[in-house]
Tab-separated table of C-alpha atoms in Angstrom:
chain	number	residue	atom	x	y	z
A	15	MET	CA	-39.285	-9.776	28.809
A	16	THR	CA	-38.255	-12.558	31.142
A	17	PRO	CA	-35.197	-14.705	30.311
A	18	ARG	CA	-37.379	-17.711	29.521
A	19	ALA	CA	-39.238	-15.618	26.945
A	20	VAL	CA	-36.078	-15.813	24.878
A	21	LEU	CA	-35.756	-19.552	25.422
A	22	VAL	CA	-39.341	-20.774	24.918
A	23	PRO	CA	-41.980	-19.154	22.668
A	24	LEU	CA	-44.855	-17.473	24.517
A	25	ALA	CA	-47.508	-19.444	22.637
A	26	ASP	CA	-45.959	-22.753	23.723
A	27	ARG	CA	-45.828	-21.696	27.377
A	28	LEU	CA	-49.451	-20.484	27.415
A	29	ALA	CA	-50.584	-23.713	25.747
A	30	ALA	CA	-48.820	-25.630	28.532
A	31	VAL	CA	-50.632	-23.486	31.119
A	32	GLN	CA	-53.972	-24.397	29.527
A	33	ARG	CA	-53.079	-28.096	29.547
A	34	THR	CA	-52.195	-27.768	33.242
A	35	ARG	CA	-55.690	-26.393	33.931
A	36	VAL	CA	-57.264	-29.384	32.209
A	37	LEU	CA	-55.025	-31.701	34.254
A	38	LEU	CA	-56.081	-30.013	37.504
A	39	ALA	CA	-59.762	-30.381	36.633
A	40	LEU	CA	-59.347	-34.044	35.640
A	41	VAL	CA	-57.566	-34.886	38.925
A	42	VAL	CA	-60.220	-33.137	41.031
A	43	ALA	CA	-63.116	-34.749	39.143
A	44	ALA	CA	-61.543	-38.220	39.151
A	45	SER	CA	-60.747	-37.981	42.873
A	46	ALA	CA	-64.291	-36.908	43.669
A	47	ALA	CA	-65.741	-39.745	41.595
A	48	THR	CA	-63.496	-42.564	42.826
A	49	LEU	CA	-62.046	-41.529	46.197
A	50	GLY	CA	-65.132	-40.459	48.078
A	51	ASP	CA	-64.060	-42.374	51.176
A	52	VAL	CA	-60.776	-40.437	51.242
A	53	LEU	CA	-62.165	-37.008	50.425
A	54	GLY	CA	-65.142	-37.432	52.714
A	55	ASP	CA	-68.330	-35.675	51.780
A	56	PRO	CA	-67.350	-32.537	49.807
A	57	SER	CA	-69.578	-29.587	50.534
A	58	VAL	CA	-69.499	-28.691	46.821
A	59	PRO	CA	-70.181	-31.113	43.936
A	60	LEU	CA	-66.679	-31.235	42.460
A	61	VAL	CA	-67.419	-33.029	39.169
A	62	PRO	CA	-69.874	-30.388	37.848
A	63	LEU	CA	-67.599	-27.681	39.264
A	64	SER	CA	-64.618	-29.090	37.382
A	65	ALA	CA	-66.567	-29.283	34.113
A	66	ALA	CA	-67.713	-25.680	34.524
A	67	TYR	CA	-64.121	-24.615	35.342
A	68	VAL	CA	-62.781	-26.199	32.148
A	69	LEU	CA	-65.443	-24.503	30.014
A	70	VAL	CA	-64.956	-21.097	31.628
A	71	SER	CA	-61.150	-21.288	31.437
A	72	ALA	CA	-61.410	-22.298	27.765
A	73	GLY	CA	-63.595	-19.274	27.133
A	74	VAL	CA	-61.157	-16.993	28.962
A	75	GLU	CA	-58.244	-18.421	26.940
A	76	GLY	CA	-60.153	-17.769	23.718
A	77	LEU	CA	-60.781	-14.192	24.826
A	78	ARG	CA	-57.086	-13.778	25.574
A	79	ARG	CA	-56.119	-14.939	22.107
A	80	LEU	CA	-58.599	-12.532	20.527
A	81	SER	CA	-57.146	-9.712	22.628
A	82	GLY	CA	-53.670	-10.249	21.162
A	83	ARG	CA	-51.076	-8.070	22.819
A	84	ARG	CA	-53.741	-6.545	25.055
A	85	GLY	CA	-54.476	-9.941	26.635
A	86	LEU	CA	-52.346	-9.482	29.772
A	87	PRO	CA	-55.308	-8.494	32.011
A	88	VAL	CA	-57.230	-11.520	30.711
A	89	LEU	CA	-54.276	-13.760	31.586
A	90	SER	CA	-54.199	-12.318	35.099
A	91	ALA	CA	-57.950	-12.944	35.436
A	92	SER	CA	-57.479	-16.566	34.388
A	93	LEU	CA	-54.888	-17.042	37.151
A	94	VAL	CA	-57.333	-15.565	39.663
A	95	LEU	CA	-59.958	-18.027	38.377
A	96	ASP	CA	-57.500	-20.917	38.827
A	97	GLY	CA	-56.888	-19.905	42.432
A	98	ALA	CA	-60.610	-19.627	43.182
A	99	TYR	CA	-61.328	-23.054	41.694
A	100	LEU	CA	-58.561	-24.768	43.651
A	101	ALA	CA	-59.530	-22.902	46.844
A	102	VAL	CA	-63.095	-24.245	46.581
A	103	ALA	CA	-61.827	-27.772	45.837
A	104	VAL	CA	-59.387	-27.731	48.770
A	105	ALA	CA	-61.751	-26.020	51.227
A	106	SER	CA	-64.570	-28.491	50.508
A	107	THR	CA	-62.286	-31.508	51.073
A	108	GLY	CA	-60.605	-30.590	54.347
A	109	GLY	CA	-58.707	-27.323	53.884
A	110	ALA	CA	-55.090	-27.561	55.064
A	111	GLY	CA	-55.573	-31.313	55.523
A	112	SER	CA	-57.109	-31.892	52.087
A	113	PRO	CA	-55.608	-34.666	49.928
A	114	LEU	CA	-55.953	-32.227	46.989
A	115	LEU	CA	-53.605	-29.645	48.532
A	116	PHE	CA	-50.747	-30.850	46.313
A	117	LEU	CA	-52.650	-29.439	43.292
A	118	VAL	CA	-52.078	-25.944	44.666
A	119	LEU	CA	-48.332	-26.601	44.751
A	120	LEU	CA	-48.507	-27.962	41.194
A	121	HIS	CA	-50.249	-24.789	40.065
A	122	VAL	CA	-47.638	-22.613	41.787
A	123	VAL	CA	-44.776	-24.511	40.120
A	124	ALA	CA	-46.488	-24.228	36.722
A	125	ALA	CA	-46.880	-20.463	37.162
A	126	VAL	CA	-43.185	-20.073	38.031
A	127	LEU	CA	-41.824	-22.208	35.221
A	128	LEU	CA	-44.279	-21.381	32.447
A	129	LEU	CA	-44.980	-17.689	33.083
A	130	SER	CA	-42.508	-15.791	35.240
A	131	PHE	CA	-40.956	-15.734	38.690
A	132	ARG	CA	-43.109	-12.739	39.602
A	133	SER	CA	-46.283	-14.545	38.488
A	134	GLY	CA	-45.346	-17.551	40.609
A	135	ILE	CA	-44.882	-15.441	43.726
A	136	LEU	CA	-48.190	-13.638	43.148
A	137	VAL	CA	-50.066	-16.904	42.517
A	138	SER	CA	-48.607	-18.499	45.674
A	139	THR	CA	-49.631	-15.442	47.699
A	140	TRP	CA	-53.124	-15.607	46.202
A	141	HIS	CA	-53.494	-19.279	47.162
A	142	ALA	CA	-52.248	-18.590	50.693
A	143	ALA	CA	-54.715	-15.719	51.109
A	144	LEU	CA	-57.641	-17.799	49.837
A	145	LEU	CA	-56.826	-20.665	52.207
A	146	ALA	CA	-56.583	-18.268	55.161
A	147	VAL	CA	-59.853	-16.567	54.206
A	148	ALA	CA	-61.626	-19.935	53.873
A	149	HIS	CA	-60.526	-20.885	57.394
A	150	HIS	CA	-61.435	-17.469	58.773
A	151	LEU	CA	-64.954	-17.702	57.341
A	152	ASP	CA	-65.323	-21.167	58.862
A	153	LEU	CA	-65.681	-22.715	55.428
A	154	VAL	CA	-63.258	-25.277	56.758
A	155	PRO	CA	-64.181	-26.308	60.305
A	156	GLY	CA	-61.308	-26.850	62.693
A	157	ASP	CA	-59.596	-25.942	65.912
A	158	GLU	CA	-56.465	-23.952	66.770
A	159	ALA	CA	-54.216	-26.745	65.509
A	160	SER	CA	-55.926	-26.738	62.134
A	161	PHE	CA	-55.402	-22.970	61.914
A	162	ARG	CA	-51.670	-23.496	62.435
A	163	ARG	CA	-51.747	-26.083	59.670
A	164	VAL	CA	-53.395	-23.482	57.441
A	165	LEU	CA	-50.593	-21.032	58.201
A	166	VAL	CA	-47.967	-23.687	57.489
A	167	ALA	CA	-49.677	-24.643	54.238
A	168	ALA	CA	-50.021	-20.986	53.191
A	169	GLY	CA	-46.362	-20.377	53.972
A	170	SER	CA	-45.361	-23.491	52.047
A	171	PHE	CA	-46.982	-22.093	48.911
A	172	VAL	CA	-44.766	-19.008	49.046
A	173	VAL	CA	-41.647	-21.018	49.982
A	174	VAL	CA	-42.179	-23.441	47.093
A	175	ALA	CA	-42.661	-20.523	44.681
A	176	ALA	CA	-39.490	-18.784	45.902
A	177	ALA	CA	-37.391	-21.972	45.834
A	178	CYS	CA	-38.676	-22.950	42.408
A	179	SER	CA	-37.898	-19.447	41.137
A	180	ALA	CA	-34.349	-19.620	42.483
A	181	PHE	CA	-33.686	-23.063	40.983
A	182	ALA	CA	-35.211	-22.089	37.649
A	183	SER	CA	-33.179	-18.878	37.598
A	184	LEU	CA	-29.951	-20.829	38.053
A	185	ASN	CA	-30.896	-23.251	35.306
A	186	GLU	CA	-31.888	-20.462	32.945
A	187	ARG	CA	-28.631	-18.649	33.629
A	188	GLU	CA	-26.757	-21.723	32.453
A	189	LEU	CA	-29.018	-22.035	29.421
A	190	ARG	CA	-28.454	-18.396	28.510
A	191	ARG	CA	-24.705	-18.832	28.838
A	192	SER	CA	-24.813	-21.911	26.616
A	193	ARG	CA	-26.929	-20.047	24.107
A	194	ARG	CA	-24.563	-17.081	24.183
A	195	SER	CA	-21.605	-19.405	23.693
A	196	ALA	CA	-23.211	-21.104	20.707
A	197	THR	CA	-24.135	-17.742	19.210
A	198	SER	CA	-20.605	-16.440	19.732
A	199	LEU	CA	-19.125	-19.448	17.910
A	200	VAL	CA	-21.430	-18.802	14.955
A	201	SER	CA	-20.404	-15.131	14.986
A	202	LEU	CA	-16.744	-16.131	15.146
A	203	GLY	CA	-17.168	-18.375	12.117
A	204	SER	CA	-18.814	-15.563	10.151
A	205	ALA	CA	-16.061	-13.115	11.113
A	206	LEU	CA	-13.255	-15.525	10.201
A	207	GLU	CA	-14.724	-16.277	6.780
A	208	SER	CA	-14.112	-12.683	5.676
A	209	CYS	CA	-10.467	-12.631	6.854
A	210	ARG	CA	-7.895	-12.672	4.070
A	211	SER	CA	-4.664	-12.816	6.065
A	212	VAL	CA	-3.329	-14.310	9.283
A	213	THR	CA	-3.256	-10.874	10.943
A	214	ASP	CA	-6.922	-10.364	9.998
A	215	VAL	CA	-7.724	-13.721	11.614
A	216	ALA	CA	-5.820	-12.733	14.767
A	217	ALA	CA	-7.655	-9.393	14.993
A	218	ALA	CA	-11.121	-10.922	14.557
A	219	SER	CA	-10.285	-13.705	17.009
A	220	ALA	CA	-9.012	-11.347	19.711
A	221	GLU	CA	-12.198	-9.308	19.457
A	222	HIS	CA	-14.295	-12.483	19.711
A	223	LEU	CA	-12.440	-13.769	22.775
A	224	ARG	CA	-12.844	-10.475	24.609
A	225	ALA	CA	-16.237	-9.110	23.567
A	226	GLY	CA	-17.938	-12.294	22.378
A	227	LEU	CA	-16.990	-14.426	25.388
A	228	GLY	CA	-17.084	-11.618	27.941
A	229	HIS	CA	-13.443	-11.516	29.050
A	230	ARG	CA	-11.470	-8.469	30.121
A	231	ARG	CA	-8.655	-8.607	27.557
A	232	ALA	CA	-7.514	-11.051	24.911
A	233	ALA	CA	-4.734	-11.587	22.399
A	234	VAL	CA	-4.062	-14.067	19.612
A	235	LEU	CA	-0.443	-14.682	18.564
A	236	VAL	CA	0.817	-16.665	15.585
A	237	ARG	CA	4.367	-17.900	15.573
A	238	ARG	CA	6.515	-17.355	12.501
A	239	ALA	CA	10.095	-18.436	11.955
A	240	ASP	CA	11.711	-15.462	13.695
A	241	HIS	CA	8.857	-13.391	15.111
A	242	TRP	CA	5.320	-13.336	16.436
A	243	VAL	CA	2.405	-11.712	14.627
A	244	GLY	CA	-1.044	-11.246	16.078
A	245	ALA	CA	-3.512	-8.856	17.652
A	246	SER	CA	-4.550	-7.680	21.108
A	247	ASP	CA	-7.979	-6.360	22.134
A	248	GLU	CA	-8.332	-4.383	25.350
A	249	GLY	CA	-11.785	-2.968	24.643
A	250	ARG	CA	-10.380	0.203	23.064
A	251	GLY	CA	-9.888	-1.260	19.632
A	252	VAL	CA	-7.783	-4.088	18.244
A	253	VAL	CA	-4.027	-3.467	18.104
A	254	LEU	CA	-1.900	-5.449	15.654
A	255	ILE	CA	1.326	-6.931	17.037
A	256	ARG	CA	4.605	-7.856	15.414
A	257	THR	CA	7.555	-8.588	17.666
A	258	GLY	CA	10.756	-10.605	17.581
A	259	LEU	CA	11.347	-13.923	19.280
A	260	ALA	CA	14.021	-13.035	21.816
A	261	ARG	CA	13.214	-16.322	23.536
A	262	ASP	CA	10.455	-18.867	23.572
A	263	VAL	CA	8.240	-17.090	26.075
A	264	LEU	CA	5.147	-19.234	25.603
A	265	ASP	CA	5.095	-22.904	26.495
A	266	LEU	CA	3.349	-24.625	23.597
A	267	SER	CA	4.377	-28.117	24.648
A	268	GLY	CA	0.789	-29.149	25.442
A	269	ALA	CA	-2.545	-28.770	23.763
A	270	GLU	CA	-4.572	-28.223	26.945
A	271	PRO	CA	-5.521	-24.740	28.207
A	272	ARG	CA	-3.846	-23.454	31.360
A	273	LEU	CA	-4.999	-20.872	33.898
A	274	VAL	CA	-2.164	-18.751	35.274
A	275	ALA	CA	-2.698	-16.495	38.289
A	276	GLU	CA	-0.037	-13.995	37.226
A	277	LEU	CA	2.250	-13.689	34.222
A	278	ASP	CA	6.013	-13.659	34.570
A	279	PRO	CA	7.043	-9.972	34.762
A	280	ASP	CA	10.195	-10.815	32.791
A	281	ASP	CA	8.086	-12.112	29.927
A	282	GLU	CA	8.697	-9.278	27.459
A	283	LEU	CA	6.268	-10.485	24.801
A	284	LEU	CA	3.241	-10.981	27.048
A	285	ASP	CA	4.067	-7.838	29.002
A	286	ARG	CA	3.702	-5.967	25.726
A	287	VAL	CA	0.573	-7.835	24.689
A	288	LEU	CA	-1.285	-7.882	28.043
A	289	PRO	CA	0.625	-5.691	30.500
A	290	GLY	CA	-0.117	-6.464	34.155
A	291	ALA	CA	-2.518	-9.282	33.307
A	292	ARG	CA	-3.851	-11.498	36.113
A	293	ASN	CA	-5.841	-14.747	36.025
A	294	VAL	CA	-4.889	-15.507	32.439
A	295	ALA	CA	-6.057	-18.487	30.401
A	296	VAL	CA	-3.482	-19.656	27.843
A	297	VAL	CA	-4.907	-21.847	25.078
A	298	PRO	CA	-2.550	-23.299	22.434
A	299	LEU	CA	-3.790	-23.058	18.849
A	300	VAL	CA	-3.362	-26.508	17.327
A	301	ALA	CA	-4.346	-27.445	13.775
A	302	ASP	CA	-3.688	-30.837	12.150
A	303	GLY	CA	-1.391	-31.734	15.035
A	304	GLU	CA	0.747	-28.621	14.501
A	305	ARG	CA	0.911	-25.732	16.974
A	306	VAL	CA	0.401	-22.563	14.991
A	307	GLY	CA	0.102	-20.076	17.851
A	308	VAL	CA	-1.561	-19.297	21.143
A	309	ALA	CA	-4.641	-17.479	22.439
A	310	VAL	CA	-4.250	-15.560	25.696
A	311	VAL	CA	-7.343	-14.434	27.631
A	312	GLU	CA	-7.357	-12.349	30.802
A	313	CYS	CA	-10.334	-13.359	32.913
A	314	GLY	CA	-9.819	-10.410	35.259
A	315	PRO	CA	-9.582	-9.953	39.051
A	316	GLY	CA	-11.599	-12.384	41.145
A	317	ARG	CA	-11.752	-15.012	38.391
A	318	SER	CA	-9.257	-17.570	39.624
A	319	ARG	CA	-11.253	-20.382	38.036
A	320	LEU	CA	-13.208	-20.948	34.853
A	321	ALA	CA	-16.406	-22.973	34.593
A	322	VAL	CA	-16.229	-26.186	32.605
A	323	ASP	CA	-18.467	-24.828	29.862
A	324	GLU	CA	-16.340	-21.653	29.625
A	325	VAL	CA	-13.232	-23.765	29.110
A	326	ALA	CA	-15.103	-25.820	26.497
A	327	VAL	CA	-16.069	-22.673	24.580
A	328	LEU	CA	-12.482	-21.392	24.761
A	329	VAL	CA	-11.189	-24.691	23.384
A	330	GLN	CA	-13.803	-24.755	20.616
A	331	SER	CA	-12.991	-21.161	19.686
A	332	ALA	CA	-9.266	-21.914	19.720
A	333	HIS	CA	-9.793	-24.934	17.468
A	334	ARG	CA	-11.755	-22.852	14.955
A	335	ILE	CA	-9.159	-20.065	15.071
A	336	ALA	CA	-6.281	-22.516	14.606
A	337	GLN	CA	-7.945	-24.203	11.643
A	338	THR	CA	-8.563	-20.832	9.995
A	339	ILE	CA	-4.977	-19.713	10.592
A	340	ARG	CA	-3.674	-22.950	9.122
A	341	THR	CA	-5.941	-22.598	6.096
A	342	ARG	CA	-4.798	-19.013	5.483
A	343	GLN	CA	-1.164	-20.081	5.819
A	344	LEU	CA	-1.664	-22.851	3.262
A	345	LEU	CA	-3.478	-20.521	0.875
A	346	HIS	CA	-0.699	-17.959	1.249
A	347	GLU	CA	1.874	-20.644	0.505
A	348	ILE	CA	-0.067	-21.769	-2.572
A	349	GLU	CA	-0.307	-18.185	-3.800
A	350	ARG	CA	3.402	-17.690	-3.166
A	351	LEU	CA	4.290	-20.835	-5.088
A	352	ALA	CA	2.003	-19.853	-7.939
A	353	ALA	CA	3.695	-16.442	-8.162
A	354	SER	CA	7.297	-17.613	-7.573
A	355	ASP	CA	9.977	-19.255	-9.619
A	356	PRO	CA	10.664	-22.646	-7.993
A	357	LEU	CA	14.422	-22.519	-8.699
A	358	THR	CA	15.349	-19.028	-7.519
A	359	GLY	CA	12.396	-18.087	-5.306
A	360	LEU	CA	11.999	-14.827	-7.240
A	361	PRO	CA	8.642	-13.718	-8.625
A	362	ASN	CA	7.917	-15.514	-11.886
A	363	ARG	CA	6.919	-14.003	-15.217
A	364	ARG	CA	3.225	-14.154	-14.380
A	365	MET	CA	3.783	-12.156	-11.201
A	366	PHE	CA	6.057	-9.728	-13.037
A	367	ASP	CA	3.456	-9.080	-15.748
A	368	ALA	CA	0.816	-8.270	-13.123
A	369	THR	CA	3.233	-5.978	-11.256
A	370	LEU	CA	4.269	-4.265	-14.503
A	371	ASP	CA	0.666	-3.436	-15.403
A	372	ARG	CA	0.052	-2.072	-11.923
A	373	GLU	CA	3.210	0.083	-11.910
A	374	VAL	CA	2.554	1.437	-15.413
A	375	ALA	CA	-0.926	2.501	-14.311
A	376	ARG	CA	0.492	4.127	-11.177
A	377	SER	CA	3.178	5.933	-13.183
A	378	ARG	CA	0.580	7.394	-15.530
A	379	ARG	CA	-1.732	8.347	-12.693
A	380	ASN	CA	0.943	10.065	-10.578
A	381	GLY	CA	3.225	11.292	-13.344
A	382	THR	CA	6.242	9.494	-11.841
A	383	PRO	CA	9.014	7.794	-13.839
A	384	LEU	CA	9.283	4.048	-14.275
A	385	ALA	CA	12.296	2.117	-15.560
A	386	LEU	CA	13.002	-1.495	-16.452
A	387	ALA	CA	16.278	-3.426	-16.555
A	388	VAL	CA	16.571	-6.742	-18.404
A	389	ALA	CA	19.636	-8.835	-17.486
A	390	ASP	CA	20.917	-11.967	-19.208
A	391	VAL	CA	23.749	-14.272	-18.081
A	392	ASP	CA	26.620	-14.199	-20.579
A	393	HIS	CA	27.612	-17.510	-22.182
A	394	PHE	CA	25.203	-19.453	-19.972
A	395	LYS	CA	24.793	-22.224	-22.551
A	396	ALA	CA	28.497	-22.943	-22.228
A	397	VAL	CA	28.078	-23.278	-18.448
A	398	ASN	CA	25.410	-25.957	-18.904
A	399	ASP	CA	27.367	-27.727	-21.651
A	400	GLN	CA	30.671	-27.812	-19.769
A	401	HIS	CA	29.566	-28.187	-16.149
A	402	GLY	CA	26.048	-29.631	-16.333
A	403	HIS	CA	22.591	-28.280	-15.575
A	404	GLN	CA	22.938	-28.722	-11.818
A	405	VAL	CA	25.867	-26.325	-11.747
A	406	GLY	CA	23.893	-23.998	-14.010
A	407	ASP	CA	21.011	-24.071	-11.549
A	408	GLU	CA	23.392	-23.224	-8.682
A	409	VAL	CA	24.720	-20.261	-10.676
A	410	LEU	CA	21.171	-18.985	-11.273
A	411	ARG	CA	20.249	-19.365	-7.598
A	412	GLU	CA	23.346	-17.485	-6.421
A	413	LEU	CA	22.851	-14.793	-9.046
A	414	ALA	CA	19.184	-14.337	-8.058
A	415	GLY	CA	20.210	-13.685	-4.462
A	416	ALA	CA	22.943	-11.260	-5.536
A	417	LEU	CA	20.549	-9.306	-7.767
A	418	ARG	CA	17.978	-9.080	-4.984
A	419	ARG	CA	20.581	-7.634	-2.623
A	420	ALA	CA	21.736	-5.097	-5.202
A	421	VAL	CA	18.406	-3.314	-5.738
A	422	ARG	CA	16.329	-0.902	-3.684
A	423	GLN	CA	13.570	-2.104	-1.374
A	424	GLU	CA	10.826	-0.899	-3.721
A	425	ASP	CA	12.343	-2.556	-6.813
A	426	VAL	CA	10.982	-5.875	-8.094
A	427	VAL	CA	13.413	-8.574	-9.281
A	428	ALA	CA	11.846	-11.443	-11.245
A	429	ARG	CA	13.014	-14.374	-13.318
A	430	TYR	CA	11.718	-13.783	-16.827
A	431	GLY	CA	12.702	-17.153	-18.208
A	432	GLY	CA	15.831	-19.277	-18.691
A	433	GLU	CA	18.867	-17.217	-17.715
A	434	GLU	CA	17.072	-13.888	-18.162
A	435	PHE	CA	16.040	-11.641	-15.250
A	436	VAL	CA	14.012	-8.442	-15.162
A	437	VAL	CA	14.114	-5.654	-12.579
A	438	LEU	CA	11.232	-3.172	-12.350
A	439	LEU	CA	12.378	0.206	-10.990
A	440	PRO	CA	9.512	2.431	-9.774
A	441	ASP	CA	10.231	6.180	-9.482
A	442	ALA	CA	13.576	5.759	-11.297
A	443	ASP	CA	14.644	8.089	-14.130
A	444	GLU	CA	17.460	7.367	-16.555
A	445	GLY	CA	20.236	8.300	-14.120
A	446	ALA	CA	18.853	6.274	-11.220
A	447	ALA	CA	18.108	3.312	-13.495
A	448	LEU	CA	21.687	3.276	-14.810
A	449	LEU	CA	23.095	3.331	-11.263
A	450	VAL	CA	20.951	0.346	-10.272
A	451	ALA	CA	21.837	-1.472	-13.509
A	452	GLU	CA	25.545	-1.043	-12.830
A	453	ARG	CA	25.030	-2.489	-9.346
A	454	LEU	CA	23.276	-5.430	-10.966
A	455	ARG	CA	26.208	-5.994	-13.295
A	456	ALA	CA	28.635	-5.794	-10.391
A	457	ALA	CA	26.486	-8.219	-8.359
A	458	ALA	CA	27.261	-10.982	-10.864
A	459	GLY	CA	30.730	-11.056	-9.378
A	460	GLU	CA	29.268	-12.378	-6.107
A	461	VAL	CA	28.524	-15.746	-7.731
A	462	ARG	CA	31.135	-18.053	-6.226
A	463	ARG	CA	30.314	-21.245	-8.089
A	464	LEU	CA	31.718	-20.001	-11.427
A	465	PRO	CA	32.951	-16.661	-12.770
A	466	THR	CA	29.802	-15.011	-14.119
A	467	SER	CA	28.965	-11.830	-15.974
A	468	ILE	CA	25.694	-10.351	-17.185
A	469	SER	CA	24.578	-7.954	-19.872
A	470	VAL	CA	21.878	-5.431	-18.954
A	471	GLY	CA	19.460	-3.456	-21.112
A	472	VAL	CA	17.645	-0.476	-19.561
A	473	ALA	CA	14.623	1.529	-20.724
A	474	VAL	CA	12.480	4.260	-19.172
A	475	LEU	CA	8.726	4.435	-19.741
A	476	ASP	CA	7.698	7.190	-22.168
A	477	PRO	CA	4.479	9.133	-21.533
A	478	GLY	CA	1.610	7.331	-23.209
A	479	ALA	CA	3.612	4.127	-23.748
A	480	GLY	CA	2.561	0.757	-22.332
A	481	GLY	CA	4.258	-2.039	-20.469
A	482	ALA	CA	4.812	-4.121	-23.596
A	483	GLY	CA	6.679	-1.244	-25.273
A	484	LEU	CA	8.836	-0.754	-22.159
A	485	VAL	CA	9.835	-4.437	-22.167
A	486	ALA	CA	10.550	-4.343	-25.933
A	487	ARG	CA	12.865	-1.319	-25.613
A	488	ALA	CA	14.748	-2.790	-22.637
A	489	ASP	CA	15.092	-6.060	-24.540
A	490	THR	CA	16.482	-4.218	-27.576
A	491	ALA	CA	18.995	-2.462	-25.322
A	492	LEU	CA	19.998	-5.886	-23.923
A	493	TYR	CA	20.509	-7.180	-27.477
A	494	ARG	CA	22.793	-4.201	-28.189
A	495	ALA	CA	24.743	-4.896	-24.982
A	496	LYS	CA	25.280	-8.494	-26.129
A	497	ALA	CA	26.317	-7.368	-29.596
A	498	ALA	CA	28.746	-4.807	-28.132
A	499	GLY	CA	30.749	-7.460	-26.311
A	500	ARG	CA	28.640	-8.430	-23.251
A	501	ASP	CA	29.244	-7.594	-19.557
A	502	ARG	CA	27.911	-4.070	-19.935
A	503	VAL	CA	24.823	-1.865	-19.510
A	504	VAL	CA	23.009	-0.200	-22.409
A	505	LEU	CA	20.247	2.394	-22.028
A	506	TRP	CA	17.672	2.647	-24.775
A	507	ARG	CA	16.782	6.148	-25.963
A	508	SER	CA	16.317	7.950	-29.264
A	509	ASP	CA	19.969	9.089	-29.176
A	510	ALA	CA	21.367	6.082	-27.370
A	511	LEU	CA	23.579	6.323	-24.311
A	512	VAL	CA	25.740	3.235	-23.864
A	513	SER	CA	27.420	2.652	-20.523
A	514	GLY	CA	30.552	0.512	-20.658
A	515	ALA	CA	30.806	0.623	-24.491
A	516	PRO	CA	31.089	3.229	-27.271
A	517	ASP	CA	27.950	5.223	-28.127
A	518	ARG	CA	25.768	3.712	-30.804
A	519	ARG	CA	22.306	4.573	-32.126
A	520	MET	CA	19.460	2.105	-31.707
A	521	PRO	CA	16.179	2.041	-33.672
A	522	ASP	CA	12.883	2.295	-31.827
A	523	PRO	CA	11.530	-1.293	-31.571
A	524	ALA	CA	8.004	0.033	-31.558
């Protein structure tokens, strides 16, 4: 299939060929009827010939349509018929000097543009052969000079076909590139819609910039507060990137793309992302006036320049990528705010409840222990009454940070409400839970705004129990810690162990 077969439907091109035949016949007939003094005395009646040509070509076209996919030989026969008709018209009106010779060139151009480059060359050769044969058979009287004109005319047919093919090929190459660019942007949009995170967006974008736009290597980097995240695609799979910001290695001061012949070898970040890259296009990712990152594309050796349309596609892709990154960042921030306590920044009760259900299910599935600590600030009402709610808020903020530093990485600290905090302890048995709870109690001493203490109740999930029962038992243990004098840890169990206070039995809240 020729390139233009992708651009223009076959039926439309063949219909244009048929209209060209009608145009040729009309010009020949009209010239014969009105320009007799110019054409001279044609040796063949051109008006009846033209009418017969139109009827025969219409019949051949109908046969081609009935033949369906097997109509290629019929199409070739119709082109032979076109050449014979024009050869008769030209030969009978002067041969190489005929005023109708331009119709041959028109037919050659139509064959090149509407069918294929190969068809155009064959048609031009056919016309040249017919003109030479007509002169050789003395159908067109003339001397040696007229024979040279025939040769020039025959050669011009082939030259016009070749030149037209070359020009059309260049134009079609640009059209194909534009089509490919438009298709790649649609594909990029589809890929970005399924991305849930910024790193997913970076990975899909890097693959698009390399494979979709035909570059050697590509990377998309998103700048965070203290590091870069992103992805690099070198044709062997997308590699996710996370690296620190030792220094601001990428100049994001402008929004226009830049083409760099060679990257700075001291540039640690880009040396890791695209080692040894040459002829690199750097396109800032700008969304809503804010620079969210950068796209880096290696054009490869020998590509010291980019075409205008290539730059336009890069900029359009970068704009779409930047908007998607910004949208994902905003969605992430909304989700974080919805799941966080606005005062302390800890997960809120809604987030804790969802995490508790998930950890209880995991504990049952894997047979691993799960513990919960509930902490409450001692005499917090007095803090608000004596020092005001602003001071109370500062105490809660400092305490939240201290509690977060006191637990393990896998533990979840959340604000349960008011001055009460909960700490979910995956894979922690009674001993481990008590150690963490004591660290929590000691962490209250880190609050510098006011002397602060907390009481902590601890419970461990029993087999078959649910999250609500675990919270109720830890809450009962906290109540016992308060009743025993505060600033202590109490573990709920059937024969209660009290840390920091005398042993006492506690009823099962369930």
